[in-house]
Coordinates of N, CA and C in Angstrom, one line a residue:
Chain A
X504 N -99.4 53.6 0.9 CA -98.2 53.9 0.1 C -97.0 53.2 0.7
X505 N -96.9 51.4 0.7 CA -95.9 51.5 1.4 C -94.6 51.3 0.8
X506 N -93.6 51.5 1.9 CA -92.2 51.0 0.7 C -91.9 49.8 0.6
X507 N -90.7 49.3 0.4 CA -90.7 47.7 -0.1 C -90.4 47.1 1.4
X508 N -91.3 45.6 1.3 CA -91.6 45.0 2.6 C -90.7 43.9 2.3
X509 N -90.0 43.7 3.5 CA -89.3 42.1 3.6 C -89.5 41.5 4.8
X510 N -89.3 40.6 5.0 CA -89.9 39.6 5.9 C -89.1 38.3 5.3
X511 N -88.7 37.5 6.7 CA -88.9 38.2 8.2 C -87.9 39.4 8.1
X512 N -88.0 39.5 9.4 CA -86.7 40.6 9.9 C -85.7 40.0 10.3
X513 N -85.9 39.0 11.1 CA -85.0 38.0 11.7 C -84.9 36.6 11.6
X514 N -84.3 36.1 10.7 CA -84.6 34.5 10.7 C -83.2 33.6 11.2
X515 N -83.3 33.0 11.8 CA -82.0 31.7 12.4 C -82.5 30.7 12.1
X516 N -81.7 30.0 11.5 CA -81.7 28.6 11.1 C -80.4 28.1 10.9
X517 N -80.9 26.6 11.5 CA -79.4 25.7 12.1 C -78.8 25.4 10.1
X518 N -77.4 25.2 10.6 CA -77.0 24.6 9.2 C -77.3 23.6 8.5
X519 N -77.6 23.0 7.2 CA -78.3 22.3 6.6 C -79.7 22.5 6.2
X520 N -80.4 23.6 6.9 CA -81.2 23.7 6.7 C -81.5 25.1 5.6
X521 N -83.0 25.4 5.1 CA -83.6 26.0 4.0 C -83.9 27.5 4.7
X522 N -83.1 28.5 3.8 CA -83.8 30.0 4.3 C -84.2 30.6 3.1
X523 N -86.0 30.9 3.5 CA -86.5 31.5 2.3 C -86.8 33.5 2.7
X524 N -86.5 34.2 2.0 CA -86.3 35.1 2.2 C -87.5 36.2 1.2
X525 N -88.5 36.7 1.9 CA -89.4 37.7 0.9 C -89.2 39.1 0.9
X526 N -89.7 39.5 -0.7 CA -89.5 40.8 -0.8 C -90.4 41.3 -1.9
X527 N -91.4 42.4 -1.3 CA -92.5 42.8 -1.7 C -91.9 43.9 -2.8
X528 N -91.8 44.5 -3.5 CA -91.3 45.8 -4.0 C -92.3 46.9 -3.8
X529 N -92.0 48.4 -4.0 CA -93.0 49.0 -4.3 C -94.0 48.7 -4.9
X530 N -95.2 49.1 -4.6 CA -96.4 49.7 -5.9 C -95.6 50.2 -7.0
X531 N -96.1 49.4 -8.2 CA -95.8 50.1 -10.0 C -94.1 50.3 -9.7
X532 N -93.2 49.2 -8.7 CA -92.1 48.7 -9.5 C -92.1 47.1 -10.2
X533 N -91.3 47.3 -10.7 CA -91.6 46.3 -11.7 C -89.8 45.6 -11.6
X534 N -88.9 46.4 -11.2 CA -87.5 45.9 -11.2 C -87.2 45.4 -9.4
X535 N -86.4 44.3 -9.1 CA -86.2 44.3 -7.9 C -84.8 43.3 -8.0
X536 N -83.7 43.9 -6.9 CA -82.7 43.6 -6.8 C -82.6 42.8 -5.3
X537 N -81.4 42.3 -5.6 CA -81.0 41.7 -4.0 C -79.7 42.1 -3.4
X538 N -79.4 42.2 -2.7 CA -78.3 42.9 -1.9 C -77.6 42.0 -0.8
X539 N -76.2 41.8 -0.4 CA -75.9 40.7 0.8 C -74.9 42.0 1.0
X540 N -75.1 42.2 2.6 CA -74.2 42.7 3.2 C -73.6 42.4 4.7
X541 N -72.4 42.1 5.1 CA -71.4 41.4 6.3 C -71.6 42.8 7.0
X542 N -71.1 42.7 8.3 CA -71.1 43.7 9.3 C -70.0 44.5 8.8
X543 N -70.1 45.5 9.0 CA -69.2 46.9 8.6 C -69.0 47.0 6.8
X544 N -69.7 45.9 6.7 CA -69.0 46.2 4.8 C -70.4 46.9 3.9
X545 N -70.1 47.3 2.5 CA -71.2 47.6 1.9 C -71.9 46.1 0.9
X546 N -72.9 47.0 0.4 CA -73.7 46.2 -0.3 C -72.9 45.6 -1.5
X547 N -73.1 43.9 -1.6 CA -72.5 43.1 -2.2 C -74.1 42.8 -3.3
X548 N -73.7 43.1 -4.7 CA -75.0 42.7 -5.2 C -75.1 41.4 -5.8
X549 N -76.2 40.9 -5.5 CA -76.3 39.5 -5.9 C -77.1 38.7 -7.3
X550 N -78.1 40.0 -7.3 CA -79.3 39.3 -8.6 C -80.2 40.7 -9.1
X551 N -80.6 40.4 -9.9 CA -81.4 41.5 -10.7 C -82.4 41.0 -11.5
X552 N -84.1 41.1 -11.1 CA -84.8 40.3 -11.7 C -86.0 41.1 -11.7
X553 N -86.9 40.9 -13.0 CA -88.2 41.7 -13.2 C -89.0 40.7 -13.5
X554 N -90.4 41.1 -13.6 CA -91.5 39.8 -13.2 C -91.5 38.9 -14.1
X555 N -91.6 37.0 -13.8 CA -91.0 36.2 -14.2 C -89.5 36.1 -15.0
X556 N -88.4 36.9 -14.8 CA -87.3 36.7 -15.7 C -86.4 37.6 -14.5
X557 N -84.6 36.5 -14.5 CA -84.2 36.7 -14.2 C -82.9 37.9 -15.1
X558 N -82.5 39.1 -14.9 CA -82.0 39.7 -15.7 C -80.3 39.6 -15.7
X559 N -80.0 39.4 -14.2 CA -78.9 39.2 -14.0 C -78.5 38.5 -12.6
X560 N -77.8 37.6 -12.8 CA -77.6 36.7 -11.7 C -76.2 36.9 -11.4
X561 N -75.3 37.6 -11.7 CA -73.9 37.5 -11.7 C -73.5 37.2 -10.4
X562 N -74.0 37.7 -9.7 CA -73.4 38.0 -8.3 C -74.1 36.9 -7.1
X563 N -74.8 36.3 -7.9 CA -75.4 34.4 -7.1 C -74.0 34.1 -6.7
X564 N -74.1 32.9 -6.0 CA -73.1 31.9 -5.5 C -73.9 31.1 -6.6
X565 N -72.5 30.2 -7.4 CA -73.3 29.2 -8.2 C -74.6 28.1 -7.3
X566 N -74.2 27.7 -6.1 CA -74.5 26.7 -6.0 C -75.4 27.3 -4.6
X567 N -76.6 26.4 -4.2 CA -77.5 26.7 -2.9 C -78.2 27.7 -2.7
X568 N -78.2 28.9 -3.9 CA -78.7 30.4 -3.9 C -79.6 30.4 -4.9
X569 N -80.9 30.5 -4.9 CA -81.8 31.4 -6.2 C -82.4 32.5 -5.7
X570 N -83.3 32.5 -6.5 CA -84.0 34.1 -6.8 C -85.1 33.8 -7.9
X571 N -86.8 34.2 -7.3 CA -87.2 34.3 -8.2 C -88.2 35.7 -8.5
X572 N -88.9 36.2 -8.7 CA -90.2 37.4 -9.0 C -90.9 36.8 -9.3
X573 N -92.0 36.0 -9.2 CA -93.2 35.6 -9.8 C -94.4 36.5 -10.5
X574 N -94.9 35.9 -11.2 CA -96.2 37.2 -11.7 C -96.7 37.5 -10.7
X575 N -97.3 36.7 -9.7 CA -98.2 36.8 -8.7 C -97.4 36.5 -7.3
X576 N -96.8 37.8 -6.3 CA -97.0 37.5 -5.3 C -94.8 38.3 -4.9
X577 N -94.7 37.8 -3.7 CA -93.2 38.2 -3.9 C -91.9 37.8 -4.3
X578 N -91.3 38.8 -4.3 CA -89.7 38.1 -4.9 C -89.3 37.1 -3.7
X579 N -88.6 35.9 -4.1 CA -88.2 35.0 -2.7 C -86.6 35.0 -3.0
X580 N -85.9 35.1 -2.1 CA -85.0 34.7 -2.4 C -84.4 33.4 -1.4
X581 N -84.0 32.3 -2.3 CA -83.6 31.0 -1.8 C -82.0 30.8 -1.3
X582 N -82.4 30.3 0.1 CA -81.0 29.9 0.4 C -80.9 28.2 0.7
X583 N -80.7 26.9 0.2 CA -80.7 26.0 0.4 C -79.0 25.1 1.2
X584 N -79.6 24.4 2.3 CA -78.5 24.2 2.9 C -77.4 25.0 3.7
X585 N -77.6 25.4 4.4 CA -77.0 27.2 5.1 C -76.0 26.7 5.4
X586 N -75.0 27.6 5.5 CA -74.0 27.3 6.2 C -73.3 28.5 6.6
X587 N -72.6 28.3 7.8 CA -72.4 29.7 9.1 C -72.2 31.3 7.9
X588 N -71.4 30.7 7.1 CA -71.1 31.9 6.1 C -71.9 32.5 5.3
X589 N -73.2 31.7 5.5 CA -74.5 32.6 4.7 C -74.8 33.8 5.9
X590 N -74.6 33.9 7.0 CA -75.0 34.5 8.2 C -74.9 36.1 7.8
X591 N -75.5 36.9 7.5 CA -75.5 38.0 6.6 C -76.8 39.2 6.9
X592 N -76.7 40.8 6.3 CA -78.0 40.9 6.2 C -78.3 41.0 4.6
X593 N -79.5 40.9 4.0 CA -79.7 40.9 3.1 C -81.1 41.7 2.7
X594 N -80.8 42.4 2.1 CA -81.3 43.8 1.6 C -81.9 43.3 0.1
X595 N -83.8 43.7 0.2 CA -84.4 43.8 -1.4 C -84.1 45.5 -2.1
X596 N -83.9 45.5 -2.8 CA -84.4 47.0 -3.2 C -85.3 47.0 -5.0
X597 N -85.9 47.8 -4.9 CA -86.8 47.9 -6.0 C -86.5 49.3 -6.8
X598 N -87.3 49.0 -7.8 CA -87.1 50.5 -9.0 C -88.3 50.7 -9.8
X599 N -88.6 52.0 -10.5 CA -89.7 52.0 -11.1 C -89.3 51.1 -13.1
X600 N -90.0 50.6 -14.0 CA -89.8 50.5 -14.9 C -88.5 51.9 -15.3
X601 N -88.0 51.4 -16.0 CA -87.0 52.3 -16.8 C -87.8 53.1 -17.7
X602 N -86.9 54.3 -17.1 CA -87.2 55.5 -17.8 C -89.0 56.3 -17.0
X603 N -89.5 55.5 -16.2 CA -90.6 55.8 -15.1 C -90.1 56.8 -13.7
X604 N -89.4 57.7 -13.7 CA -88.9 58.1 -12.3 C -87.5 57.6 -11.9
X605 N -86.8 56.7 -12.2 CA -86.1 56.6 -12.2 C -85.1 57.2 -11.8
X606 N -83.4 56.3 -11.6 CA -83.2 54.8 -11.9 C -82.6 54.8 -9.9
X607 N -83.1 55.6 -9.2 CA -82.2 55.1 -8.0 C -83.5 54.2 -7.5
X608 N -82.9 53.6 -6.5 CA -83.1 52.7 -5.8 C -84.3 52.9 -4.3
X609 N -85.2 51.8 -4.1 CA -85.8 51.8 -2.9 C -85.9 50.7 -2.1
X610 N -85.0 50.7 -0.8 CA -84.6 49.9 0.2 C -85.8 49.6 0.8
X611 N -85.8 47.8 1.3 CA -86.3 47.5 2.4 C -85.4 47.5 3.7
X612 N -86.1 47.4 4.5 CA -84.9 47.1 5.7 C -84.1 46.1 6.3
X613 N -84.3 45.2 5.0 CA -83.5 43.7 5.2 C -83.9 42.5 5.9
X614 N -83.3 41.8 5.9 CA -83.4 40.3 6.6 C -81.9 39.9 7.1
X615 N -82.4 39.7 8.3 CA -81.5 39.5 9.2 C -80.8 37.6 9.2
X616 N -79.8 36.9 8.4 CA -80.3 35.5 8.7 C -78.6 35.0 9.5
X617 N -79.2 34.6 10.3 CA -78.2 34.0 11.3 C -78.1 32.5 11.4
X618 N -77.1 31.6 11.0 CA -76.8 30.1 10.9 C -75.9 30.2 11.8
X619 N -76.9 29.0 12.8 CA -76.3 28.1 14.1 C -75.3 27.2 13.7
Chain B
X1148 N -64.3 45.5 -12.1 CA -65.6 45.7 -11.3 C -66.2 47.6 -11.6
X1149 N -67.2 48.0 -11.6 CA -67.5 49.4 -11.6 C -67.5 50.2 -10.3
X1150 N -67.8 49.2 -8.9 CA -67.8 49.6 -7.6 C -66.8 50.4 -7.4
X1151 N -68.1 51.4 -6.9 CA -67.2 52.8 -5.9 C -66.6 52.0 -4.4
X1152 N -65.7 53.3 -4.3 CA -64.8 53.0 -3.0 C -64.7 54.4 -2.1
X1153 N -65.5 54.3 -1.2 CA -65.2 56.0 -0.5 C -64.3 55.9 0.5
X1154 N -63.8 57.2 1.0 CA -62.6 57.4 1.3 C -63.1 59.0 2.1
X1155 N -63.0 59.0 3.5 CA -62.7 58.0 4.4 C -63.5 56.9 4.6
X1156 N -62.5 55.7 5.4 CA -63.8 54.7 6.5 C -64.8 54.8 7.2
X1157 N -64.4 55.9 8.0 CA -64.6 56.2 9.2 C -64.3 58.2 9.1
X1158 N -65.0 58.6 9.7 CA -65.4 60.2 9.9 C -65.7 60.5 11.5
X1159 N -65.4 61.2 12.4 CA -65.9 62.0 13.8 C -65.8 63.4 13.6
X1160 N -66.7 63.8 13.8 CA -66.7 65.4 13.8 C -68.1 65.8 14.9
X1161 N -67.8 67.1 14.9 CA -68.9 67.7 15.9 C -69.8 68.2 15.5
X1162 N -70.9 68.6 16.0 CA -72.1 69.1 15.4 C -71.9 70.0 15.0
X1163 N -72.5 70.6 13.8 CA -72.3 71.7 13.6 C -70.6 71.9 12.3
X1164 N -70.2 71.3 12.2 CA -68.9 70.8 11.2 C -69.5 70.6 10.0
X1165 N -68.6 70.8 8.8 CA -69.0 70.1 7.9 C -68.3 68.6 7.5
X1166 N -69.2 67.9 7.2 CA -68.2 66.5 6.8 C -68.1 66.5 5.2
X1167 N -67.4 66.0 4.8 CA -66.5 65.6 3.3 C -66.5 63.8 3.3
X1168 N -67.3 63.4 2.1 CA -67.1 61.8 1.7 C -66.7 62.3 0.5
X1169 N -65.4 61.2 0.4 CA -65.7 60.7 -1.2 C -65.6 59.5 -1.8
X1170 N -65.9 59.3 -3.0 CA -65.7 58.2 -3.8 C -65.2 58.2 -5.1
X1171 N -64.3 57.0 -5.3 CA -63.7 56.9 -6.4 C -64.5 55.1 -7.0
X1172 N -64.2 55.8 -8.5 CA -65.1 54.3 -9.1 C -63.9 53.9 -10.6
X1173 N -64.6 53.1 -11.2 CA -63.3 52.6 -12.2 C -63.4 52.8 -13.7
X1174 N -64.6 52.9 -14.1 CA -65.4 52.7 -15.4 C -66.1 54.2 -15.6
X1175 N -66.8 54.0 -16.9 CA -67.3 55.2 -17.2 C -69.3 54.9 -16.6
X1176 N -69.8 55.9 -16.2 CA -70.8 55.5 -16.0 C -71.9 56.7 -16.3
X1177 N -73.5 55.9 -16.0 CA -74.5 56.9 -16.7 C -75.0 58.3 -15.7
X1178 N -74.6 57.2 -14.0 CA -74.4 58.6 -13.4 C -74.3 58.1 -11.9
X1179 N -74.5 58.7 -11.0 CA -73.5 58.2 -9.7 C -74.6 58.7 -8.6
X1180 N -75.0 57.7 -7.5 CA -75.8 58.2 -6.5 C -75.5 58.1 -5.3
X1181 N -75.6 58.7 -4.3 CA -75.2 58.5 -3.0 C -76.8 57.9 -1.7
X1182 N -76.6 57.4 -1.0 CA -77.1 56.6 -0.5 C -77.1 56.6 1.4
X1183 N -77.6 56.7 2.3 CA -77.3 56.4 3.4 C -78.2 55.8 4.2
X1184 N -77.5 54.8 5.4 CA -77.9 53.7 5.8 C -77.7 54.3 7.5
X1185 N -78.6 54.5 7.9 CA -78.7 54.2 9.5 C -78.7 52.4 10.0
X1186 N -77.6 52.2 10.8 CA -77.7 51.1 11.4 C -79.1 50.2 11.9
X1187 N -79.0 49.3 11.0 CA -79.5 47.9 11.2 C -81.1 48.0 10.3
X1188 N -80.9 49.4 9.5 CA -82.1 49.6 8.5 C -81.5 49.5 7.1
X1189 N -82.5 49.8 6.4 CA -82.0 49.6 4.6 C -81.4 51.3 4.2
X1190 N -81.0 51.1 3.1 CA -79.9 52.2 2.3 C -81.7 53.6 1.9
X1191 N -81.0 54.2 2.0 CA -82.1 55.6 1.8 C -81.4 56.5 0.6
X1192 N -82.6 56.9 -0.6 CA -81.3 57.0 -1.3 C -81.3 59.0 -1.1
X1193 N -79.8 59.6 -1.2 CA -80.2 60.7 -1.0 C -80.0 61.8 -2.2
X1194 N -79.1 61.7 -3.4 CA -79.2 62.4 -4.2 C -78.5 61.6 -5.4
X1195 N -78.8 62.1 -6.5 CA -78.2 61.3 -7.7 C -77.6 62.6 -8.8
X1196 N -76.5 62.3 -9.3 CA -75.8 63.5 -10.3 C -75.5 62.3 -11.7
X1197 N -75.6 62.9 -12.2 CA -75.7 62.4 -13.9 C -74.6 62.7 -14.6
X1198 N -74.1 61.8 -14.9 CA -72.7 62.0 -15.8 C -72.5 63.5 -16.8
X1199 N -73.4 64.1 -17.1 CA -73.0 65.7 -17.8 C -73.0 66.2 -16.7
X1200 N -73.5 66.3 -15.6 CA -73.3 67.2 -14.5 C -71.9 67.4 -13.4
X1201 N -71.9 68.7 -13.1 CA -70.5 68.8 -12.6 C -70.9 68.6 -10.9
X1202 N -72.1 69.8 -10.7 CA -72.3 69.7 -9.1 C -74.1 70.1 -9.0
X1203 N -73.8 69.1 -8.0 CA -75.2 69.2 -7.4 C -75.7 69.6 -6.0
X1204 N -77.1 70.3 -5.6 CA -77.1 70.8 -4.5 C -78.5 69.9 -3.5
X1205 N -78.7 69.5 -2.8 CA -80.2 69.4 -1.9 C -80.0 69.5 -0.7
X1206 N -80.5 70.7 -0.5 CA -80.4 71.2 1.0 C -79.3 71.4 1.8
X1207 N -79.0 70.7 2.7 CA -77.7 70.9 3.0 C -76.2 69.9 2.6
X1208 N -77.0 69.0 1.3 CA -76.1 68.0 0.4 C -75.6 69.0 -0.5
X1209 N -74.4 68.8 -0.7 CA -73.5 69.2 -2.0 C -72.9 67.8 -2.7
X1210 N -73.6 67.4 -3.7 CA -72.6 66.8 -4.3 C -71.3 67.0 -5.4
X1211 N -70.3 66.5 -5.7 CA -69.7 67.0 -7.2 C -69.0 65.7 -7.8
X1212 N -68.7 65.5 -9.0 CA -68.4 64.5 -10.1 C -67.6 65.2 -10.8
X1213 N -66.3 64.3 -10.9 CA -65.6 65.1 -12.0 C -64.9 63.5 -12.4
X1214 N -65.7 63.4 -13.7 CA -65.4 62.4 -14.5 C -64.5 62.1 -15.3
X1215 N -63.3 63.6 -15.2 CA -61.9 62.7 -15.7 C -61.2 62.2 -14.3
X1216 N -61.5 62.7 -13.3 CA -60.3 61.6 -12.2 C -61.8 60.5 -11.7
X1217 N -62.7 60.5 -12.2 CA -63.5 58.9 -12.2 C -63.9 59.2 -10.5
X1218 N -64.6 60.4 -10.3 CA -64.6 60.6 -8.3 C -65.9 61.8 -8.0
X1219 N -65.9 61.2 -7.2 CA -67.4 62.2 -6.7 C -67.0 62.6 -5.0
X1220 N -68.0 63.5 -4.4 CA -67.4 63.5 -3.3 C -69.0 64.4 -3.0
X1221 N -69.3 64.4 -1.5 CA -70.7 64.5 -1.1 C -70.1 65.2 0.4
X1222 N -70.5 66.6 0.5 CA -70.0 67.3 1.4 C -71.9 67.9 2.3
X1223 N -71.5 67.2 3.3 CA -72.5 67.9 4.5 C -72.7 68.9 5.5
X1224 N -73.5 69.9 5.1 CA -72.8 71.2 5.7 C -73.7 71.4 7.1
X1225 N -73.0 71.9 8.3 CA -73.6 72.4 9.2 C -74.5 71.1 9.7
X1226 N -73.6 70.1 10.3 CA -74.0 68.2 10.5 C -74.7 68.7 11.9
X1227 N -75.4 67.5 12.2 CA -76.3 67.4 13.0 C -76.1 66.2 13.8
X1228 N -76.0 66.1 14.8 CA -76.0 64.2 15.2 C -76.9 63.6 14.7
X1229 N -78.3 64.2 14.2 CA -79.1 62.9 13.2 C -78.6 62.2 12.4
X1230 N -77.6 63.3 11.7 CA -76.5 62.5 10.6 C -75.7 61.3 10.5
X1231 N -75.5 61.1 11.9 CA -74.7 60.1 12.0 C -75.2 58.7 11.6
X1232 N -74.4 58.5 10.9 CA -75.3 56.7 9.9 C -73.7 56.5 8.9
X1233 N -73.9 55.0 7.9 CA -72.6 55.1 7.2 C -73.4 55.8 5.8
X1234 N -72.4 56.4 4.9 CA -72.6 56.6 3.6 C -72.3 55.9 2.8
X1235 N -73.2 55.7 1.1 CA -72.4 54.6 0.4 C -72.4 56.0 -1.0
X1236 N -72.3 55.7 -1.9 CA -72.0 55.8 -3.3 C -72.4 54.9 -3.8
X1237 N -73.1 54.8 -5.4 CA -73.4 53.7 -6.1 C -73.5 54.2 -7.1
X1238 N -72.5 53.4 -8.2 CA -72.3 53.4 -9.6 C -73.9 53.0 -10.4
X1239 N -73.8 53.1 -11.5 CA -75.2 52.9 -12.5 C -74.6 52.4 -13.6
X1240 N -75.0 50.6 -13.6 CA -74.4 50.1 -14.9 C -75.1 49.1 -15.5
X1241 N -76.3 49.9 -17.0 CA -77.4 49.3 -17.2 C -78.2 48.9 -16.4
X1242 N -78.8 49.8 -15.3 CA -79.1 49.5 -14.4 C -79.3 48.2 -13.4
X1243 N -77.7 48.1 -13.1 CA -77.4 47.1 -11.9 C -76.5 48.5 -11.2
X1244 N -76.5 48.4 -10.0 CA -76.1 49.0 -9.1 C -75.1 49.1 -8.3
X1245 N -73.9 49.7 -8.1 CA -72.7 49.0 -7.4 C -72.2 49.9 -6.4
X1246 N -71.8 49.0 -5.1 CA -71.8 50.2 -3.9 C -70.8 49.9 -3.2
X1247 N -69.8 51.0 -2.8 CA -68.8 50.8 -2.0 C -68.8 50.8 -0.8
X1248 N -68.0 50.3 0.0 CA -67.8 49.9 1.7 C -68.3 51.2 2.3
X1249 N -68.5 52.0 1.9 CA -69.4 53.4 2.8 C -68.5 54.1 3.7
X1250 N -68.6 55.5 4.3 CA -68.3 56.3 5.5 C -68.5 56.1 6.4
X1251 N -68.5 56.0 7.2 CA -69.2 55.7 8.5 C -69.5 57.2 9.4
X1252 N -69.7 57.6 9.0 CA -70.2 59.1 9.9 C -70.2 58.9 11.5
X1253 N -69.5 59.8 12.5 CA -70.3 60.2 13.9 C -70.7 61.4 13.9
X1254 N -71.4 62.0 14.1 CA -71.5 63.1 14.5 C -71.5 63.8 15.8
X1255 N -70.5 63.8 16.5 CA -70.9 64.2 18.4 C -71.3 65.5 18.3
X1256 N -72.7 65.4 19.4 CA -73.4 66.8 20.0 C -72.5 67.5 20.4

């Protein structure tokens, strides 16, 4: 029974370079969100996506950020080209189908990404 | 924006105290949850009140919503130093989620 897995815990990578970010959801969720949060501040939400489709991206940076849920396998979320200001932690959280138990939220314990 | 904003930043109290968060939000919403985060882990969620509801109870959580001044507030009774972590609030809007800068609880033994 586990809860939502992300991986790594800790990733550094120099600037210019690619940080790929995973996030397993619960068992029998089907919703999964992404979260950026700075030291002392709250959760900044970034995307909202259910398997293959993305629901809502508002809160992307247009440019160097995706997000996808594939049928098969984890949500990734993409950072291309890093720069010191991506340095963040970044939190998956998942949900059951609407109207299934619902509608709060289940945390992983984030990804830690640090640009050199 | 729909994001809550709690109020205080920052909280110290002693064990055994009750602590008081609140939050204020902007919009009308389907219902309001509160949330807490022990440092350098993910958000835990801890109770959820639904827009017809006035007040809510689990365990030693009291929450309350009063949806003409648009504010909730989440009182901890008889705190514990395990308590100590930040709190958030989070709005519910078509299910996207919105969360304010949080409490920051201490609780000294």
């Amino acid at each position: 029974n586990a809860g939502v897995m992300q991986n790594p815990r800790h990733l550094v990578r120099r600037r210019g370079q690619e940080a790929r970010l995973r996030c397993s959801p619960m068992k029998g969720h089907s919703h999964v969100y992404w979260y950026r949060q700075l030291p002392e501040e709250g959760l900044k939400f970034m995307v909202y996506l259910q398997k293959e489709n993305i629901i809502d991206e508002s809160g992307m940076p247009k440019e160097r950020f995706s997000a996808e849920f594939p049928k098969e396998g984890p949500s990734i979320l993409r950072i291309q080209q890093v720069v010191r200001g991506d340095s963040a932690a970044y939190f998956c959280a998942s949900s059951p189908p609407t109207g299934q138990g619902g509608p709060s939220l289940h945390f992983g314990n984030g990804t830690r990404l640090t640009v050199t | 924006s729909q994001q809550g904003e709690e109020d205080p930043q920052a909280l110290s109290i002693q064990e055994g105290e009750n602590a008081t968060m609140n939050c204020s939000y902007k919009t009308s919403i389907n219902n309001l949850q509160w949330y807490r985060q022990n440092s350098g882990r993910g958000l835990v969620h801890l109770i959820l009140i639904r827009s017809n509801e006035r007040e809510k109870h689990s365990g030693r959580l009291r929450v309350t919503l009063d949806t003409s001044k648009k504010s909730s507030s989440l009182l901890i009774t008889a705190s514990r130093a395990a308590d100590t972590a930040s709190y958030f609030c989070a709005t519910d809007d078509f299910n996207k989620f919105y969360f304010g800068s949080g409490t920051k609880l201490n609780v000294k033994p």
